[in-house]
Amino acid sequence: MERILSGIKPTGQLTLGNYIGALKNFSKVQYEGETFIFIADLHALTLPIDPEVLRNNSRDVAAYYIAAGLDPKHTTIFLQSDNPSHSELAIILQNYLYMGELSRMTQFKDKSQKMKEEAIGLGLFAYPVLMASDIVIYDAKRIPVGEDQVQHVELARDLVKRFNNRYGDVLVMPKAEMVKVGARIMSLSDPTKKMSKSDPKGDIYLSDSLEVMRKKIMSAVTDMGREIKYDVENKPGISNLMTILSSLTGKSFQEIENEFVGKGYGDFKRAVADAVINEMTPFKARYEEVIKSGEIDKILADGASRARKVSELTLKRVQKAIGLYNK
Ligand code: TYM
């Protein structure tokens, strides 16, 4: 069985973009292989974060995983920091990724853009090293991610190639895979920008109430004209809302266009809001149940022990291949 692996960083509040591009998809693909889904809490430290916020966010991501339908009996759900093999391997792998390529990473450029060089943490720079380690430590082949993480997975591929050229067939080659529709949900206030975890107006947070979600969609920026048409260049706002609608209902862009011929933006936005609320109502209820059930700690503990068993083998294999004594 192929291994499938992905993770979410517990910074800020999760958005509808995270849900469509990642969460919902994780629960869809989980039974196609042996699946590992984790909470990237060490990655959350790459930018300043309050300890209490980190703790709560980590618990929330775990609850969202279960609420979205991840099945802890099948899928290994765990905290990155509960498996020291990730960090141990990262210390080794950092020698096979280069400063030049790390400094070209879009995420690093975006996040460090406004910082003074003296204040940019080494962890932010080395982010893709730990991420490559997260992936290869489980011999994972399929990495379901949103579009913004594909570049990091590509870098992990370069690393595997480089490493294996030198030491033989030690690491398994991973591949990023994206959802067909919704791998890059855009901000509702500026549809030329990605929906991120830090833009309260343009983001729909999974923690927003259903009324707030509806309001945000009804006041989403739209475009000139009144036609409902998928055209990213000339109608980025409408195209983004169509993407959300399509990914939640399974309707194609053509079907949506046909449905709204002769209707206005108001009707269309109402349909998008209905679809979001339809999806979020049971999801949010399930999240509340999971939080109340107190089952999260047990799921994470079981997940961590399963994860450790698998990753120890890879770590040994790598240590041996590179010549660490007595491994
Ligand atoms: P993170 O926490 O930034 O995002 C989690 C997942 O959500 C996707 N995503 C989106 N998809 C569609 N539209 C959007 N607007 C949107 N915003 C975010 C992301 O692409 C991602 O799949 N580095 C990762 C976490 C990580 C990881 C890994 C992932 C750490 N190690 C190993 C895969 C494999 C991150 O910060 O994702």
mmCIF file of C-alpha atoms and ligand atoms in Angstrom:
data_model
loop_
_atom_site.group_PDB
_atom_site.id
_atom_site.type_symbol
_atom_site.label_atom_id
_atom_site.label_comp_id
_atom_site.label_asym_id
_atom_site.label_seq_id
_atom_site.Cartn_x
_atom_site.Cartn_y
_atom_site.Cartn_z
ATOM 1 C CA MET A 1 0.000 0.000 0.000
ATOM 2 C CA GLU A 2 1.306 3.430 -0.868
ATOM 3 C CA ARG A 3 1.872 5.858 1.936
ATOM 4 C CA ILE A 4 -0.009 9.143 1.851
ATOM 5 C CA LEU A 5 1.128 12.002 4.070
ATOM 6 C CA SER A 6 0.237 15.588 4.796
ATOM 7 C CA GLY A 7 0.004 18.125 7.580
ATOM 8 C CA ILE A 8 -1.359 21.484 8.617
ATOM 9 C CA LYS A 9 0.493 24.124 10.588
ATOM 10 C CA PRO A 10 -1.398 25.220 13.734
ATOM 11 C CA THR A 11 -0.847 28.940 13.238
ATOM 12 C CA GLY A 12 -3.716 31.388 13.052
ATOM 13 C CA GLN A 13 -7.180 30.111 12.359
ATOM 14 C CA LEU A 14 -7.857 27.575 9.656
ATOM 15 C CA THR A 15 -9.660 28.936 6.640
ATOM 16 C CA LEU A 16 -12.094 27.682 4.046
ATOM 17 C CA GLY A 17 -9.011 27.501 1.792
ATOM 18 C CA ASN A 18 -7.384 24.984 4.146
ATOM 19 C CA TYR A 19 -10.660 23.079 4.246
ATOM 20 C CA ILE A 20 -11.154 22.855 0.492
ATOM 21 C CA GLY A 21 -7.514 22.542 -0.560
ATOM 22 C CA ALA A 22 -6.461 20.147 2.188
ATOM 23 C CA LEU A 23 -8.752 18.943 5.004
ATOM 24 C CA LYS A 24 -11.709 17.760 2.955
ATOM 25 C CA ASN A 25 -9.376 16.081 0.500
ATOM 26 C CA PHE A 26 -7.432 14.262 3.233
ATOM 27 C CA SER A 27 -10.584 12.512 4.340
ATOM 28 C CA LYS A 28 -11.386 11.604 0.724
ATOM 29 C CA VAL A 29 -8.031 10.044 -0.102
ATOM 30 C CA GLN A 30 -7.272 8.442 3.267
ATOM 31 C CA TYR A 31 -8.447 4.925 2.370
ATOM 32 C CA GLU A 32 -6.446 4.849 -0.859
ATOM 33 C CA GLY A 33 -3.310 3.979 1.084
ATOM 34 C CA GLU A 34 -1.646 3.951 4.470
ATOM 35 C CA THR A 35 -2.224 7.507 5.567
ATOM 36 C CA PHE A 36 -0.346 9.778 7.969
ATOM 37 C CA ILE A 37 -1.792 13.192 8.762
ATOM 38 C CA PHE A 38 -0.081 15.330 11.342
ATOM 39 C CA ILE A 39 -0.139 18.689 13.065
ATOM 40 C CA ALA A 40 2.989 20.611 12.068
ATOM 41 C CA ASP A 41 3.528 22.241 15.439
ATOM 42 C CA LEU A 42 7.297 22.589 15.054
ATOM 43 C CA HIS A 43 6.729 24.444 11.799
ATOM 44 C CA ALA A 44 4.396 26.783 13.685
ATOM 45 C CA LEU A 45 7.414 28.036 15.629
ATOM 46 C CA THR A 46 9.030 29.510 12.522
ATOM 47 C CA LEU A 47 7.178 32.767 13.231
ATOM 48 C CA PRO A 48 6.525 34.103 16.735
ATOM 49 C CA ILE A 49 3.525 32.447 18.369
ATOM 50 C CA ASP A 50 2.122 32.609 21.882
ATOM 51 C CA PRO A 51 2.485 29.244 23.723
ATOM 52 C CA GLU A 52 -1.168 29.139 24.763
ATOM 53 C CA VAL A 53 -2.294 29.921 21.223
ATOM 54 C CA LEU A 54 -0.056 27.184 19.841
ATOM 55 C CA ARG A 55 -1.443 24.651 22.326
ATOM 56 C CA ASN A 56 -5.070 25.536 21.555
ATOM 57 C CA ASN A 57 -4.520 25.672 17.816
ATOM 58 C CA SER A 58 -2.860 22.269 17.848
ATOM 59 C CA ARG A 59 -5.849 20.763 19.636
ATOM 60 C CA ASP A 60 -8.169 22.521 17.182
ATOM 61 C CA VAL A 61 -6.385 21.160 14.124
ATOM 62 C CA ALA A 62 -6.668 17.649 15.571
ATOM 63 C CA ALA A 63 -10.394 18.195 16.186
ATOM 64 C CA TYR A 64 -10.853 19.566 12.658
ATOM 65 C CA TYR A 65 -9.153 16.479 11.234
ATOM 66 C CA ILE A 66 -11.651 14.219 12.959
ATOM 67 C CA ALA A 67 -14.581 16.520 12.179
ATOM 68 C CA ALA A 68 -13.640 16.480 8.493
ATOM 69 C CA GLY A 69 -13.886 12.706 8.525
ATOM 70 C CA LEU A 70 -10.366 11.454 9.122
ATOM 71 C CA ASP A 71 -10.699 8.042 10.696
ATOM 72 C CA PRO A 72 -8.173 7.532 13.490
ATOM 73 C CA LYS A 73 -8.613 3.762 13.236
ATOM 74 C CA HIS A 74 -7.221 3.867 9.724
ATOM 75 C CA THR A 75 -5.269 7.105 9.507
ATOM 76 C CA THR A 76 -2.362 7.880 11.791
ATOM 77 C CA ILE A 77 -3.050 11.308 13.287
ATOM 78 C CA PHE A 78 -0.323 12.814 15.434
ATOM 79 C CA LEU A 79 1.700 15.820 16.484
ATOM 80 C CA GLN A 80 4.959 16.413 14.638
ATOM 81 C CA SER A 81 6.652 17.215 17.959
ATOM 82 C CA ASP A 82 5.603 13.818 19.360
ATOM 83 C CA ASN A 83 7.893 12.076 16.932
ATOM 84 C CA PRO A 84 11.520 13.179 17.377
ATOM 85 C CA SER A 85 12.576 11.270 14.245
ATOM 86 C CA HIS A 86 11.385 14.191 12.083
ATOM 87 C CA SER A 87 13.842 16.564 13.742
ATOM 88 C CA GLU A 88 16.631 14.027 13.881
ATOM 89 C CA LEU A 89 16.359 13.350 10.184
ATOM 90 C CA ALA A 90 16.128 17.077 9.419
ATOM 91 C CA ILE A 91 19.552 17.602 11.006
ATOM 92 C CA ILE A 92 20.936 15.101 8.525
ATOM 93 C CA LEU A 93 18.975 16.295 5.509
ATOM 94 C CA GLN A 94 19.935 19.931 5.964
ATOM 95 C CA ASN A 95 23.282 19.002 4.438
ATOM 96 C CA TYR A 96 21.662 18.134 1.134
ATOM 97 C CA LEU A 97 19.673 21.312 0.551
ATOM 98 C CA TYR A 98 21.422 24.520 -0.359
ATOM 99 C CA MET A 99 21.060 28.144 0.739
ATOM 100 C CA GLY A 100 20.439 29.270 -2.843
ATOM 101 C CA GLU A 101 17.460 27.030 -3.388
ATOM 102 C CA LEU A 102 16.027 27.702 0.077
ATOM 103 C CA SER A 103 16.212 31.446 -0.469
ATOM 104 C CA ARG A 104 14.229 31.087 -3.713
ATOM 105 C CA MET A 105 11.203 29.530 -1.980
ATOM 106 C CA THR A 106 8.127 31.712 -2.489
ATOM 107 C CA GLN A 107 6.857 31.148 1.051
ATOM 108 C CA PHE A 108 10.195 32.199 2.519
ATOM 109 C CA LYS A 109 10.303 35.293 0.315
ATOM 110 C CA ASP A 110 6.728 36.263 1.238
ATOM 111 C CA LYS A 111 7.164 35.741 4.959
ATOM 112 C CA SER A 112 10.599 37.327 5.282
ATOM 113 C CA GLN A 113 9.928 40.219 2.903
ATOM 114 C CA LYS A 114 9.062 42.726 5.597
ATOM 115 C CA MET A 115 11.678 41.550 8.105
ATOM 116 C CA LYS A 116 15.161 42.857 8.646
ATOM 117 C CA GLU A 117 17.697 40.227 7.691
ATOM 118 C CA GLU A 118 19.115 40.106 11.223
ATOM 119 C CA ALA A 119 15.669 39.145 12.508
ATOM 120 C CA ILE A 120 14.835 36.313 10.116
ATOM 121 C CA GLY A 121 14.887 33.061 12.068
ATOM 122 C CA LEU A 122 16.955 30.188 10.788
ATOM 123 C CA GLY A 123 13.895 27.966 11.197
ATOM 124 C CA LEU A 124 11.913 30.034 8.718
ATOM 125 C CA PHE A 125 14.729 29.692 6.211
ATOM 126 C CA ALA A 126 15.167 25.971 6.836
ATOM 127 C CA TYR A 127 11.394 25.317 6.833
ATOM 128 C CA PRO A 128 11.532 23.105 3.709
ATOM 129 C CA VAL A 129 14.244 20.917 5.256
ATOM 130 C CA LEU A 130 11.964 19.881 8.122
ATOM 131 C CA MET A 131 9.098 19.518 5.664
ATOM 132 C CA ALA A 132 11.182 17.211 3.448
ATOM 133 C CA SER A 133 12.020 15.247 6.554
ATOM 134 C CA ASP A 134 8.306 14.974 7.497
ATOM 135 C CA ILE A 135 7.707 13.430 4.108
ATOM 136 C CA VAL A 136 10.627 11.079 3.560
ATOM 137 C CA ILE A 137 10.678 9.733 7.115
ATOM 138 C CA TYR A 138 7.467 7.803 6.267
ATOM 139 C CA ASP A 139 8.560 6.766 2.756
ATOM 140 C CA ALA A 140 5.486 8.697 1.628
ATOM 141 C CA LYS A 141 4.748 8.743 -2.083
ATOM 142 C CA ARG A 142 1.582 10.824 -2.276
ATOM 143 C CA ILE A 143 1.507 14.265 -0.678
ATOM 144 C CA PRO A 144 -1.920 15.923 -0.931
ATOM 145 C CA VAL A 145 -1.453 19.698 -0.559
ATOM 146 C CA GLY A 146 -2.815 23.005 -1.781
ATOM 147 C CA GLU A 147 -0.972 24.797 -4.546
ATOM 148 C CA ASP A 148 1.164 26.932 -2.232
ATOM 149 C CA GLN A 149 2.950 23.881 -0.801
ATOM 150 C CA VAL A 150 3.818 22.254 -4.123
ATOM 151 C CA GLN A 151 7.113 24.129 -4.383
ATOM 152 C CA HIS A 152 8.224 22.664 -1.050
ATOM 153 C CA VAL A 153 7.360 19.151 -2.177
ATOM 154 C CA GLU A 154 9.292 19.750 -5.409
ATOM 155 C CA LEU A 155 12.301 20.696 -3.309
ATOM 156 C CA ALA A 156 11.890 17.481 -1.314
ATOM 157 C CA ARG A 157 11.979 15.644 -4.640
ATOM 158 C CA ASP A 158 15.236 17.371 -5.568
ATOM 159 C CA LEU A 159 16.654 16.357 -2.227
ATOM 160 C CA VAL A 160 15.651 12.709 -2.667
ATOM 161 C CA LYS A 161 17.260 12.642 -6.084
ATOM 162 C CA ARG A 162 20.460 14.198 -4.788
ATOM 163 C CA PHE A 163 20.586 11.915 -1.753
ATOM 164 C CA ASN A 164 19.910 8.735 -3.694
ATOM 165 C CA ASN A 165 22.472 9.638 -6.342
ATOM 166 C CA ARG A 166 25.014 9.691 -3.617
ATOM 167 C CA TYR A 167 23.957 6.781 -1.400
ATOM 168 C CA GLY A 168 21.831 4.505 -3.578
ATOM 169 C CA ASP A 169 18.119 3.834 -3.314
ATOM 170 C CA VAL A 170 17.592 4.998 0.254
ATOM 171 C CA LEU A 171 14.741 7.514 0.134
ATOM 172 C CA VAL A 172 11.352 7.134 -1.536
ATOM 173 C CA MET A 173 10.408 9.763 -4.142
ATOM 174 C CA PRO A 174 7.318 11.766 -3.073
ATOM 175 C CA LYS A 175 4.888 13.564 -5.343
ATOM 176 C CA ALA A 176 2.581 16.469 -4.578
ATOM 177 C CA GLU A 177 -1.036 16.102 -5.579
ATOM 178 C CA MET A 178 -3.666 18.789 -5.619
ATOM 179 C CA VAL A 179 -7.445 18.754 -5.695
ATOM 180 C CA LYS A 180 -8.751 19.345 -9.226
ATOM 181 C CA VAL A 181 -10.825 22.322 -8.127
ATOM 182 C CA GLY A 182 -9.887 24.507 -5.165
ATOM 183 C CA ALA A 183 -6.132 24.052 -4.740
ATOM 184 C CA ARG A 184 -5.851 27.816 -4.409
ATOM 185 C CA ILE A 185 -8.845 29.552 -2.870
ATOM 186 C CA MET A 186 -8.433 33.305 -3.062
ATOM 187 C CA SER A 187 -9.214 36.072 -0.585
ATOM 188 C CA LEU A 188 -12.807 37.326 -0.668
ATOM 189 C CA SER A 189 -11.619 40.914 -0.287
ATOM 190 C CA ASP A 190 -8.856 40.698 -2.895
ATOM 191 C CA PRO A 191 -9.311 37.754 -5.250
ATOM 192 C CA THR A 192 -5.840 38.216 -6.694
ATOM 193 C CA LYS A 193 -4.379 37.150 -3.323
ATOM 194 C CA LYS A 194 -4.485 33.700 -1.741
ATOM 195 C CA MET A 195 -6.854 33.210 1.189
ATOM 196 C CA SER A 196 -4.374 33.021 4.063
ATOM 197 C CA LYS A 197 -4.695 32.653 7.807
ATOM 198 C CA SER A 198 -4.119 36.349 8.458
ATOM 199 C CA ASP A 199 -6.642 38.457 6.584
ATOM 200 C CA PRO A 200 -9.858 38.708 8.667
ATOM 201 C CA LYS A 201 -11.920 40.404 5.946
ATOM 202 C CA GLY A 202 -10.928 38.201 3.059
ATOM 203 C CA ASP A 203 -10.786 34.927 4.989
ATOM 204 C CA ILE A 204 -13.571 32.636 5.989
ATOM 205 C CA TYR A 205 -12.386 31.063 9.216
ATOM 206 C CA LEU A 206 -13.649 27.635 10.170
ATOM 207 C CA SER A 207 -14.287 29.166 13.591
ATOM 208 C CA ASP A 208 -16.558 31.921 12.160
ATOM 209 C CA SER A 209 -20.232 31.538 12.990
ATOM 210 C CA LEU A 210 -22.484 30.509 10.108
ATOM 211 C CA GLU A 211 -23.984 34.030 10.017
ATOM 212 C CA VAL A 212 -20.543 35.600 9.750
ATOM 213 C CA MET A 213 -19.641 33.195 6.951
ATOM 214 C CA ARG A 214 -22.782 34.197 5.059
ATOM 215 C CA LYS A 215 -22.076 37.896 5.578
ATOM 216 C CA LYS A 216 -18.507 37.567 4.349
ATOM 217 C CA ILE A 217 -19.634 35.786 1.197
ATOM 218 C CA MET A 218 -22.434 38.273 0.508
ATOM 219 C CA SER A 219 -19.933 41.132 0.766
ATOM 220 C CA ALA A 220 -17.183 39.406 -1.247
ATOM 221 C CA VAL A 221 -15.588 41.609 -3.884
ATOM 222 C CA THR A 222 -17.043 40.912 -7.316
ATOM 223 C CA ASP A 223 -16.168 42.138 -10.773
ATOM 224 C CA MET A 224 -17.457 44.400 -13.523
ATOM 225 C CA GLY A 225 -20.509 43.235 -15.444
ATOM 226 C CA ARG A 226 -23.189 40.939 -14.126
ATOM 227 C CA GLU A 227 -22.494 37.658 -15.844
ATOM 228 C CA ILE A 228 -21.617 34.516 -13.875
ATOM 229 C CA LYS A 229 -18.693 33.238 -15.880
ATOM 230 C CA TYR A 230 -15.462 31.422 -15.048
ATOM 231 C CA ASP A 231 -12.741 33.753 -16.260
ATOM 232 C CA VAL A 232 -9.889 34.119 -13.761
ATOM 233 C CA GLU A 233 -8.223 36.979 -15.574
ATOM 234 C CA ASN A 234 -11.220 39.258 -16.069
ATOM 235 C CA LYS A 235 -13.493 37.972 -13.313
ATOM 236 C CA PRO A 236 -11.255 36.826 -10.466
ATOM 237 C CA GLY A 237 -13.893 37.434 -7.763
ATOM 238 C CA ILE A 238 -16.658 35.489 -9.481
ATOM 239 C CA SER A 239 -14.236 32.758 -10.550
ATOM 240 C CA ASN A 240 -13.109 32.306 -6.953
ATOM 241 C CA LEU A 241 -16.693 32.036 -5.707
ATOM 242 C CA MET A 242 -17.436 29.584 -8.542
ATOM 243 C CA THR A 243 -14.452 27.516 -7.429
ATOM 244 C CA ILE A 244 -15.792 27.396 -3.876
ATOM 245 C CA LEU A 245 -19.261 26.444 -5.131
ATOM 246 C CA SER A 246 -17.928 23.825 -7.516
ATOM 247 C CA SER A 247 -15.662 22.188 -4.970
ATOM 248 C CA LEU A 248 -18.426 21.947 -2.368
ATOM 249 C CA THR A 249 -21.255 20.814 -4.643
ATOM 250 C CA GLY A 250 -19.394 18.842 -7.299
ATOM 251 C CA LYS A 251 -21.058 20.937 -10.024
ATOM 252 C CA SER A 252 -18.817 21.833 -12.983
ATOM 253 C CA PHE A 253 -18.151 25.455 -13.948
ATOM 254 C CA GLN A 254 -20.301 24.931 -17.029
ATOM 255 C CA GLU A 255 -23.223 23.688 -14.962
ATOM 256 C CA ILE A 256 -22.909 26.680 -12.646
ATOM 257 C CA GLU A 257 -22.759 29.103 -15.577
ATOM 258 C CA ASN A 258 -25.886 27.529 -17.092
ATOM 259 C CA GLU A 259 -27.736 27.653 -13.792
ATOM 260 C CA PHE A 260 -27.162 31.390 -13.394
ATOM 261 C CA VAL A 261 -27.856 32.650 -16.898
ATOM 262 C CA GLY A 262 -29.981 35.768 -16.554
ATOM 263 C CA LYS A 263 -29.550 35.903 -12.774
ATOM 264 C CA GLY A 264 -27.475 38.459 -10.875
ATOM 265 C CA TYR A 265 -24.557 38.422 -8.478
ATOM 266 C CA GLY A 266 -26.909 38.511 -5.477
ATOM 267 C CA ASP A 267 -28.577 35.186 -6.377
ATOM 268 C CA PHE A 268 -25.234 33.650 -7.149
ATOM 269 C CA LYS A 269 -23.647 34.727 -3.872
ATOM 270 C CA ARG A 270 -26.648 33.392 -1.971
ATOM 271 C CA ALA A 271 -26.108 30.005 -3.604
ATOM 272 C CA VAL A 272 -22.422 30.071 -2.647
ATOM 273 C CA ALA A 273 -23.282 31.014 0.941
ATOM 274 C CA ASP A 274 -25.899 28.215 1.094
ATOM 275 C CA ALA A 275 -23.354 25.676 -0.133
ATOM 276 C CA VAL A 276 -20.771 26.801 2.426
ATOM 277 C CA ILE A 277 -23.316 26.703 5.249
ATOM 278 C CA ASN A 278 -24.575 23.315 4.130
ATOM 279 C CA GLU A 279 -21.064 21.957 4.358
ATOM 280 C CA MET A 280 -20.044 23.780 7.527
ATOM 281 C CA THR A 281 -23.129 23.053 9.649
ATOM 282 C CA PRO A 282 -22.409 19.336 10.252
ATOM 283 C CA PHE A 283 -18.658 19.946 10.217
ATOM 284 C CA LYS A 284 -18.808 22.537 12.977
ATOM 285 C CA ALA A 285 -21.218 20.431 15.025
ATOM 286 C CA ARG A 286 -18.877 17.460 14.753
ATOM 287 C CA TYR A 287 -15.946 19.655 15.783
ATOM 288 C CA GLU A 288 -17.789 20.717 18.947
ATOM 289 C CA GLU A 289 -18.572 17.079 19.735
ATOM 290 C CA VAL A 290 -14.961 16.033 19.293
ATOM 291 C CA ILE A 291 -13.698 18.823 21.536
ATOM 292 C CA LYS A 292 -16.241 17.863 24.227
ATOM 293 C CA SER A 293 -15.584 14.127 23.935
ATOM 294 C CA GLY A 294 -12.059 14.434 25.307
ATOM 295 C CA GLU A 295 -10.892 11.779 22.829
ATOM 296 C CA ILE A 296 -8.223 13.904 21.161
ATOM 297 C CA ASP A 297 -5.331 13.193 23.521
ATOM 298 C CA LYS A 298 -5.775 9.455 23.171
ATOM 299 C CA ILE A 299 -5.957 9.684 19.369
ATOM 300 C CA LEU A 300 -2.757 11.741 19.276
ATOM 301 C CA ALA A 301 -0.941 9.406 21.662
ATOM 302 C CA ASP A 302 -1.901 6.325 19.635
ATOM 303 C CA GLY A 303 -0.989 8.118 16.424
ATOM 304 C CA ALA A 304 2.414 9.129 17.735
ATOM 305 C CA SER A 305 3.291 5.608 18.764
ATOM 306 C CA ARG A 306 2.261 4.226 15.354
ATOM 307 C CA ALA A 307 4.191 7.003 13.604
ATOM 308 C CA ARG A 308 7.330 6.406 15.628
ATOM 309 C CA LYS A 309 7.382 2.728 14.760
ATOM 310 C CA VAL A 310 7.416 3.476 11.049
ATOM 311 C CA SER A 311 9.827 6.381 11.115
ATOM 312 C CA GLU A 312 12.457 4.697 13.276
ATOM 313 C CA LEU A 313 13.075 2.230 10.473
ATOM 314 C CA THR A 314 13.685 4.988 7.926
ATOM 315 C CA LEU A 315 15.932 6.897 10.273
ATOM 316 C CA LYS A 316 18.065 3.782 10.839
ATOM 317 C CA ARG A 317 18.260 3.160 7.098
ATOM 318 C CA VAL A 318 19.465 6.714 6.478
ATOM 319 C CA GLN A 319 21.952 6.709 9.360
ATOM 320 C CA LYS A 320 23.423 3.483 8.085
ATOM 321 C CA ALA A 321 23.622 4.701 4.490
ATOM 322 C CA ILE A 322 25.512 7.866 5.370
ATOM 323 C CA GLY A 323 27.994 6.087 7.612
ATOM 324 C CA LEU A 324 26.976 6.836 11.187
ATOM 325 C CA TYR A 325 28.911 4.344 13.266
ATOM 326 C CA ASN A 326 27.210 1.218 14.581
ATOM 327 C CA LYS A 327 23.777 1.909 13.091
HETATM 328 P P1 TYM B 1 -0.524 25.241 5.895
HETATM 329 O O1 TYM B 1 -0.833 25.008 7.330
HETATM 330 O O2 TYM B 1 -0.106 26.593 5.483
HETATM 331 O O3 TYM B 1 -1.747 24.827 5.029
HETATM 332 C C1 TYM B 1 -2.365 23.556 5.177
HETATM 333 C C2 TYM B 1 -2.855 23.059 3.827
HETATM 334 O O4 TYM B 1 -3.840 23.958 3.318
HETATM 335 C C3 TYM B 1 -3.494 24.327 1.986
HETATM 336 N N1 TYM B 1 -3.973 25.712 1.739
HETATM 337 C C4 TYM B 1 -4.835 26.062 0.781
HETATM 338 N N2 TYM B 1 -5.467 25.345 -0.162
HETATM 339 C C5 TYM B 1 -6.289 26.028 -1.001
HETATM 340 N N3 TYM B 1 -6.490 27.367 -0.931
HETATM 341 C C6 TYM B 1 -5.879 28.114 -0.007
HETATM 342 N N4 TYM B 1 -6.095 29.429 0.053
HETATM 343 C C7 TYM B 1 -5.000 27.468 0.910
HETATM 344 N N5 TYM B 1 -4.241 27.915 1.949
HETATM 345 C C8 TYM B 1 -3.620 26.825 2.436
HETATM 346 C C9 TYM B 1 -1.982 24.242 1.953
HETATM 347 O O5 TYM B 1 -1.484 24.140 0.640
HETATM 348 C C10 TYM B 1 -1.734 23.010 2.773
HETATM 349 O O6 TYM B 1 -1.867 21.823 2.003
HETATM 350 N N6 TYM B 1 4.024 23.441 5.241
HETATM 351 C C11 TYM B 1 2.663 23.004 5.395
HETATM 352 C C12 TYM B 1 2.501 21.980 6.495
HETATM 353 C C13 TYM B 1 3.433 20.840 6.368
HETATM 354 C C14 TYM B 1 3.338 19.787 5.412
HETATM 355 C C15 TYM B 1 4.459 18.935 5.695
HETATM 356 C C16 TYM B 1 2.455 19.489 4.381
HETATM 357 C C17 TYM B 1 4.521 20.623 7.143
HETATM 358 N N7 TYM B 1 5.153 19.466 6.736
HETATM 359 C C18 TYM B 1 4.684 17.791 4.939
HETATM 360 C C19 TYM B 1 2.691 18.336 3.628
HETATM 361 C C20 TYM B 1 3.801 17.505 3.898
HETATM 362 C C21 TYM B 1 1.819 24.229 5.744
HETATM 363 O O7 TYM B 1 2.286 25.134 6.354
HETATM 364 O O8 TYM B 1 0.545 24.165 5.395
#
